[in-house]
Structure formats: C-alpha cells, structure tokens
Short mmCIF file of C-alpha atoms in Angstrom, two decimals:
data_model
loop_
_atom_site.label_atom_id
_atom_site.label_comp_id
_atom_site.label_asym_id
_atom_site.label_seq_id
_atom_site.Cartn_x
_atom_site.Cartn_y
_atom_site.Cartn_z
CA MET A 1 23.44 -8.46 10.35
CA ASP A 2 22.93 -8.55 6.46
CA LEU A 3 21.17 -12.32 7.51
CA LEU A 4 18.68 -10.46 10.20
CA ASP A 5 17.73 -7.93 7.19
CA THR A 6 17.31 -10.03 4.77
CA THR A 7 15.13 -12.76 7.09
CA SER A 8 13.34 -9.60 8.06
CA LEU A 9 12.27 -10.08 5.08
CA TYR A 10 10.73 -13.55 4.52
CA CYS A 11 9.53 -14.62 8.14
CA PRO A 12 6.60 -14.79 9.61
CA PRO A 13 5.09 -11.08 10.41
CA HIS A 14 5.16 -11.75 13.45
CA LEU A 15 8.59 -11.90 14.20
CA SER A 16 10.04 -9.90 11.62
CA PRO A 17 9.90 -7.22 14.87
CA LEU A 18 12.31 -9.18 17.04
CA LEU A 19 15.03 -9.69 14.19
CA ILE A 20 14.74 -5.33 13.45
CA LEU A 21 15.39 -5.24 17.11
CA ARG A 22 17.71 -6.77 17.14
CA ILE A 23 19.43 -4.87 14.09
CA ILE A 24 19.10 -2.34 16.33
CA GLN A 25 20.72 -3.65 19.36
CA LEU A 26 23.85 -5.25 17.98
CA SER A 27 24.86 -1.74 15.75
CA ILE A 28 24.06 -0.31 18.62
CA SER A 29 26.83 -2.12 21.06
CA HIS A 30 29.61 -2.56 18.33
CA GLY A 31 28.74 0.42 15.53
CA VAL A 32 26.62 1.33 12.94
CA CYS A 33 26.72 -0.32 9.25
CA VAL A 34 24.36 -0.15 6.08
CA ASN A 35 21.95 -3.02 7.83
CA THR A 36 21.00 -0.14 10.30
CA ALA A 37 19.90 2.43 8.45
CA PHE A 38 16.92 -1.10 6.85
CA GLY A 39 16.59 -1.66 10.60
CA PHE A 40 15.86 2.30 11.80
CA ALA A 41 13.14 2.51 8.93
CA CYS A 42 11.86 -1.17 10.09
CA PHE A 43 11.18 0.54 13.18
CA SER A 44 10.24 3.80 12.22
CA ALA A 45 7.48 1.67 9.93
CA LEU A 46 6.79 -0.03 13.76
CA LEU A 47 5.84 3.45 14.87
CA SER A 48 3.38 4.34 12.64
CA ASN A 49 1.57 1.63 13.19
CA THR A 50 1.03 1.88 15.96
CA ASP A 51 0.01 6.61 16.20
CA ASP A 52 4.16 7.18 17.21
CA LEU A 53 4.13 9.39 13.49
CA HIS A 54 6.72 11.90 15.73
CA ASN A 55 8.84 9.10 17.10
CA ALA A 56 8.72 7.16 13.59
CA TYR A 57 8.98 11.00 11.51
CA LYS A 58 12.36 10.89 14.04
CA TYR A 59 13.80 7.83 13.14
CA GLY A 60 12.29 7.11 9.79
CA ASN A 61 14.72 10.63 8.67
CA PHE A 62 17.71 8.39 10.95
CA ALA A 63 17.47 5.88 8.88
CA LEU A 64 17.55 7.86 5.43
CA ASP A 65 20.21 10.20 6.70
CA ILE A 66 22.29 6.59 7.56
CA MET A 67 22.07 5.22 3.97
CA ARG A 68 23.85 8.46 2.22
CA ARG A 69 25.97 8.94 4.82
CA MET A 70 27.24 5.00 3.77
CA HIS A 71 25.89 5.96 0.38
CA ALA A 72 24.09 2.69 0.14
CA ARG A 73 22.23 3.03 -2.71
CA GLU A 74 21.96 -0.48 -2.53
CA LYS A 75 19.68 -0.85 -0.06
CA TYR A 76 17.50 2.55 -1.07
CA CYS A 77 15.02 -0.46 -2.37
CA ARG A 78 15.13 -2.65 0.70
CA ILE A 79 14.47 1.15 3.29
CA TYR A 80 11.94 3.10 0.91
CA PRO A 81 9.53 0.51 0.58
CA PHE A 82 8.63 1.21 4.48
CA LEU A 83 9.03 4.76 5.11
CA PHE A 84 7.26 5.63 1.35
CA SER A 85 4.44 2.79 1.93
CA SER A 86 3.46 4.53 5.22
CA VAL A 87 5.72 7.57 7.80
CA PHE A 88 6.04 9.55 4.65
CA LEU A 89 2.35 8.92 3.31
CA ARG A 90 1.47 10.11 6.60
CA SER A 91 3.69 13.76 6.89
CA ASN A 92 4.83 14.33 3.11
CA ARG A 93 2.90 15.39 0.22
CA MET A 94 2.48 11.89 -2.20
CA HIS A 95 4.14 14.04 -4.94
CA SER A 96 7.41 13.93 -3.16
CA CYS A 97 7.09 10.24 -2.97
CA LEU A 98 7.55 9.55 -6.66
CA ASP A 99 11.04 9.94 -7.53
CA THR A 100 12.27 8.95 -4.82
CA LEU A 101 11.00 5.30 -5.37
CA LEU A 102 11.65 5.35 -8.63
CA GLU A 103 15.07 5.84 -8.09
CA ALA A 104 14.70 2.86 -5.60
CA ASN A 105 13.26 0.85 -8.18
CA ARG A 106 16.57 1.31 -10.33
CA GLU A 107 19.66 0.79 -7.27
CA GLY A 108 18.04 -2.12 -6.75
CA LEU A 109 18.06 -3.76 -9.91
CA LYS A 110 21.86 -2.41 -10.13
CA ALA A 111 22.31 -4.21 -6.88
CA GLY A 112 20.52 -7.23 -8.38
CA ASP A 113 17.54 -6.72 -5.70
CA VAL A 114 14.56 -7.56 -7.89
CA THR A 115 12.37 -8.37 -5.66
CA CYS A 116 12.24 -5.78 -3.24
CA ALA A 117 12.80 -2.88 -6.52
CA THR A 118 9.41 -4.48 -7.77
CA ILE A 119 7.78 -3.81 -4.62
CA CYS A 120 9.04 0.01 -4.44
CA ALA A 121 7.49 -0.48 -8.37
CA THR A 122 4.60 -1.47 -6.43
CA ILE A 123 4.51 1.75 -4.98
CA TYR A 124 5.28 3.81 -7.12
CA CYS A 125 2.16 2.73 -9.41
CA ASN A 126 0.06 3.02 -6.17
CA ILE A 127 1.05 6.81 -5.72
CA ALA A 128 1.36 7.74 -8.85
CA PHE A 129 -2.55 7.24 -9.38
CA ARG A 130 -3.56 9.01 -6.70
CA CYS A 131 -1.58 11.83 -7.99
CA LYS A 132 -0.41 12.02 -11.34
CA LYS A 133 -2.87 14.56 -13.46
CA LYS A 134 -3.32 12.39 -15.77
CA LEU A 135 -4.56 8.35 -16.72
CA ALA A 136 -2.62 7.64 -19.36
CA LEU A 137 0.54 8.39 -17.87
CA VAL A 138 -0.52 6.56 -14.74
CA LYS A 139 -1.11 3.88 -17.57
CA LYS A 140 1.95 4.02 -19.24
CA ASP A 141 4.22 4.15 -15.85
CA LEU A 142 2.74 1.02 -14.90
CA THR A 143 3.00 -0.65 -18.59
CA ASP A 144 6.84 0.46 -18.77
CA LEU A 145 7.70 -1.34 -15.03
CA GLY A 146 5.57 -4.59 -15.57
CA ARG A 147 7.66 -5.22 -18.47
CA GLU A 148 10.57 -5.02 -16.53
CA ALA A 149 9.01 -6.59 -13.75
CA LYS A 150 8.64 -9.58 -16.19
CA VAL A 151 11.43 -9.47 -17.36
CA TYR A 152 13.35 -10.19 -13.64
CA ARG A 153 10.25 -12.56 -13.59
CA GLN A 154 8.61 -10.46 -10.44
CA GLU A 155 4.95 -11.57 -11.53
CA SER A 156 3.93 -12.52 -8.52
CA THR A 157 4.76 -9.85 -6.83
CA TRP A 158 3.34 -7.20 -9.75
CA ASN A 159 0.09 -9.54 -9.47
CA LEU A 160 -0.78 -6.46 -6.87
CA VAL A 161 -0.54 -3.96 -9.49
CA TYR A 162 -3.74 -5.85 -11.74
CA PRO A 163 -6.73 -4.67 -9.78
CA LEU A 164 -5.56 -0.85 -9.98
CA GLU A 165 -4.62 -1.40 -13.66
CA GLN A 166 -8.09 -2.62 -14.51
CA ALA A 167 -9.27 -0.12 -12.04
CA ILE A 168 -7.64 2.34 -14.20
CA LEU A 169 -9.15 0.22 -17.45
CA ASN A 170 -12.49 1.26 -16.00
CA LEU A 171 -12.27 4.65 -15.81
CA MET A 172 -11.16 5.46 -18.69
CA GLY A 173 -13.48 3.89 -20.28
CA HIS A 174 -11.88 0.30 -21.65
CA ALA A 175 -14.08 -1.73 -19.92
CA GLU A 176 -17.37 -3.34 -20.42
CA TRP A 177 -18.91 -2.83 -17.68
CA PRO A 178 -17.44 -0.55 -16.21
CA ASN A 179 -18.30 -1.00 -12.54
CA LEU A 180 -17.30 -4.39 -12.24
CA LEU A 181 -12.86 -5.22 -11.97
CA ASP A 182 -13.31 -7.77 -15.13
CA GLY A 183 -11.30 -7.45 -17.85
CA ASP A 184 -7.72 -7.68 -19.38
CA ALA A 185 -5.75 -6.90 -16.39
CA ILE A 186 -6.93 -9.33 -14.51
CA PRO A 187 -5.30 -12.24 -15.40
CA ASP A 188 -8.14 -14.66 -13.58
CA GLU A 189 -11.17 -15.18 -16.00
CA SER A 190 -13.29 -13.44 -13.78
CA LEU A 191 -13.02 -11.25 -10.55
CA GLU A 192 -14.06 -13.79 -8.61
CA ARG A 193 -12.06 -16.43 -9.54
CA CYS A 194 -9.06 -13.82 -8.99
CA ILE A 195 -10.75 -13.62 -5.10
CA THR A 196 -10.96 -17.21 -4.94
CA ASN A 197 -7.31 -17.86 -6.40
CA ALA A 198 -5.61 -14.95 -4.10
CA LYS A 199 -7.21 -16.69 -1.07
CA LEU A 200 -6.20 -20.05 -1.57
CA ALA A 201 -3.04 -18.94 -1.95
CA GLY A 202 -3.29 -17.48 0.86
CA THR A 203 -2.22 -13.69 -0.33
CA ASP A 204 -3.93 -11.49 1.92
CA TRP A 205 -2.22 -8.04 0.20
CA LEU A 206 -3.57 -8.95 -3.43
CA LEU A 207 -7.28 -9.87 -1.58
CA PHE A 208 -6.60 -6.14 -0.10
CA THR A 209 -6.58 -4.23 -3.13
CA LEU A 210 -9.08 -6.35 -5.38
CA TYR A 211 -11.24 -5.69 -2.71
CA TYR A 212 -10.04 -1.83 -2.49
CA PHE A 213 -10.93 -1.38 -6.31
CA GLN A 214 -13.62 -3.20 -6.76
CA MET A 215 -15.28 -0.60 -3.87
CA LEU A 216 -13.43 1.87 -5.53
CA VAL A 217 -15.17 2.16 -9.20
CA ALA A 218 -17.87 -0.44 -8.17
CA TYR A 219 -19.35 3.05 -5.78
CA LEU A 220 -17.66 5.51 -8.51
CA PHE A 221 -20.06 4.21 -11.10
CA ASP A 222 -23.04 4.17 -8.76
CA ASP A 223 -22.95 0.76 -7.80
CA ILE A 224 -23.48 1.05 -4.26
CA GLU A 225 -24.60 -2.51 -2.85
CA LEU A 226 -21.84 -3.30 -4.54
CA ALA A 227 -19.80 -0.91 -2.92
CA ILE A 228 -21.03 -1.87 0.24
CA LYS A 229 -20.28 -5.59 -0.50
CA MET A 230 -16.79 -5.51 -0.84
CA GLY A 231 -15.78 -2.67 1.87
CA GLU A 232 -17.57 -5.21 4.68
CA LYS A 233 -14.97 -7.92 3.46
CA TYR A 234 -11.95 -5.89 2.86
CA ILE A 235 -12.75 -4.47 6.79
CA ASP A 236 -13.23 -8.45 7.91
CA LEU A 237 -10.36 -9.72 6.35
CA ASP A 238 -9.01 -7.01 8.25
CA GLU A 239 -10.13 -7.93 11.58
CA SER A 240 -9.48 -12.04 10.77
CA LEU A 241 -5.47 -10.70 10.30
CA HIS A 242 -5.56 -9.36 13.75
CA ARG A 243 -2.98 -7.65 12.37
CA PRO A 244 -3.28 -3.84 12.41
CA HIS A 245 -2.95 -1.57 8.86
CA LYS A 246 -2.87 1.55 10.00
CA GLY A 247 0.03 2.93 8.52
CA PHE A 248 -0.53 2.31 4.99
CA VAL A 249 -2.20 4.13 2.89
CA LEU A 250 -4.76 1.54 1.29
CA LEU A 251 -7.08 1.19 4.35
CA SER A 252 -6.87 4.72 5.17
CA GLU A 253 -8.67 5.39 2.21
CA LEU A 254 -10.91 2.63 3.05
CA LYS A 255 -12.23 4.42 5.65
CA PHE A 256 -13.16 7.62 3.89
CA LEU A 257 -14.80 5.44 1.17
CA TYR A 258 -16.52 3.27 3.24
CA CYS A 259 -17.45 6.27 4.18
CA LEU A 260 -18.97 7.53 1.61
CA THR A 261 -20.47 4.34 0.47
CA SER A 262 -22.43 3.67 3.72
CA LEU A 263 -23.85 7.37 3.92
CA ALA A 264 -24.99 6.87 -0.17
CA TYR A 265 -26.23 2.76 0.74
CA ALA A 266 -28.49 4.71 3.61
CA ARG A 267 -29.67 7.85 1.62
CA ASN A 268 -31.01 4.85 -0.92
CA THR A 269 -32.16 1.97 1.43
CA LYS A 270 -33.32 4.90 4.87
CA GLU A 271 -31.42 2.03 6.82
CA GLY A 272 -30.36 4.10 9.74
CA ILE A 273 -27.74 1.16 10.61
CA TRP A 274 -25.50 2.89 7.43
CA GLU A 275 -26.01 6.34 8.60
CA LYS A 276 -24.73 4.98 11.64
CA HIS A 277 -21.48 3.35 9.41
CA GLY A 278 -21.16 6.66 7.63
CA HIS A 279 -20.80 8.70 10.51
CA GLU A 280 -18.35 6.70 12.49
CA SER A 281 -15.61 6.21 9.30
CA MET A 282 -16.76 10.38 9.41
CA GLU A 283 -15.08 10.30 12.91
CA ARG A 284 -12.27 8.24 11.34
CA VAL A 285 -11.07 9.81 9.04
CA ARG A 286 -11.59 13.08 10.45
CA LYS A 287 -8.98 11.93 12.71
CA LEU A 288 -6.74 10.65 9.57
CA ALA A 289 -6.97 14.62 8.31
CA LYS A 290 -5.11 15.15 11.89
CA ASP A 291 -2.23 12.47 11.25
CA TYR A 292 -2.08 12.63 6.92
CA PRO A 293 -2.30 16.68 6.91
CA SER A 294 -0.94 17.08 3.50
CA SER A 295 -2.48 14.20 2.37
CA TYR A 296 -6.23 14.95 3.43
CA GLN A 297 -6.40 19.18 2.38
#
C-alpha cells in the first residue's frame, strides 16, 4: 500500500486514478490502514473535479476520520493538499484551511516527507494571500516558509510561489512597473524568460501560476490588454492539456477575473466579441457561486 501511495503521487496523471482506486479496493477487501485515508482523500478530489460535491465532501471527511482514528499524523502532508486545494475550498471558508495546512507542513517535516510538506506550504501561502488582511503578514509567512524550503532543498516545488511573491511586491509598491510581474522575486531575468523556461521544463502548474498572477496585476493596474493576453494564454494551456481542473481555486478565480477583464476590454475597444466573452464568463461565475457558497459571498 505504501508503494501504491507514493507511486500515485509521482506517476503520469492519467495513471494516478487507477492506483488510487486500487488502494480503495484493497482496503475494502483486506481492511483499513493509514494508506486508506490517502486513497479516499484522492478519490474525494477526483469527485470534486467532476462536480460531485456532495460525495466529494463525504469521502473527504471519511478520509480525515480514518486518519485521525489511526493517529496517522505523518500522512497529514499527503492528504491535506488534495482536500484543501479543491474539496474543502468549495465547501468551507478559506480561513478555516490555514491552520490545518500549517500543521500538515510541520508534521510532514517531522516525518521526513519534505516535498509534500512544502506543497502544503505553497497551498497555505496562496490561501493566505486571498484571505489574510495584511499583505505584509502574508509576505512574512512566505519568506519564512521559503527559507525553510531552501534548507530542505525544495526549490523546484517552491517555484510555484515566486509569482505570488512578486504579485505581493507589486501590490505593496515594491516594483518599478506594477503592472508587470517582473522583479526581485522572479528567479529569471524577466517574466518572458521565466515562461520560456517553464515551457521547456514542462512545468504546467508554474505556467498557470505565472499567467494568472500576471493577469491579476495587469488588471489591477489597468493594463487591460496585457491582462487579456495572459488570460487567453491560460485558457489555451488549460484546453491543450485536456485535463479539467474544476476543483482548483486558481482556475475558478481565473474565470471571474477573465469576466471582469473581458468586460473592461469591451468597454475600451467597443468590440462586441469581448462583451460576449464577458457575459459567458459571468454565467460560469454564477455557477461557481453556487458551488463555492463560502468563498463567493
């Protein structure tokens, strides 16, 4: 079971569901173990991705119950990323996820599962950015956790946080060009170089993150044309992968931001196509508001 657990994290994405279902099958046939909680947590995330929110929430809580009954604290950092990057973000308030993810990060480091612990830290930083009151506090958390990631040589995982850090610097007034995601936090000499390197490395989630945060700061600082360009790139990448990411908060926010950006661009250009895009995105946002009642108030 440990082998199935670990392999499902690092195998090609299209094989992962098979391994997850095998964990559940073995648990039903031979009894529950600590890996059962991981299997049901992953299954919960799969259900969330297909919009079966009722069962996703049910099996997510079932996974937590198994984990707590078995006192499997070493599994926190593997289970929580699946639940708190999709399932519980759609059913609970974002604030309620913060302390849990920090706890998972600490327990993962104690258990030596540093990669999964760092993933918990990246999710924590992204949620904190969205719901903490002061950016300075988020920046401090991000700096502390980033220093920790370097100690454990998890720079490749922590790369997902660099775009967020630069966006925070832009919003705090610490960037020469606030509408551009370029600055001290971006490890490459420019955003374009960073995007090129991400494409060459095949790191899709880093590309998603770069496109999203560039779109965000461009929109906030009234560079609507650049925001539209980044939004289109994000959508093209998502469609090219043929992998739905409905359960993840980033894509949900992209739809909302794309709606605002399209309507603003339509107002500037007087082109009806962008107004149409804006209203289509608005319909998607209305659906999201039903799915995420705690986050879309």
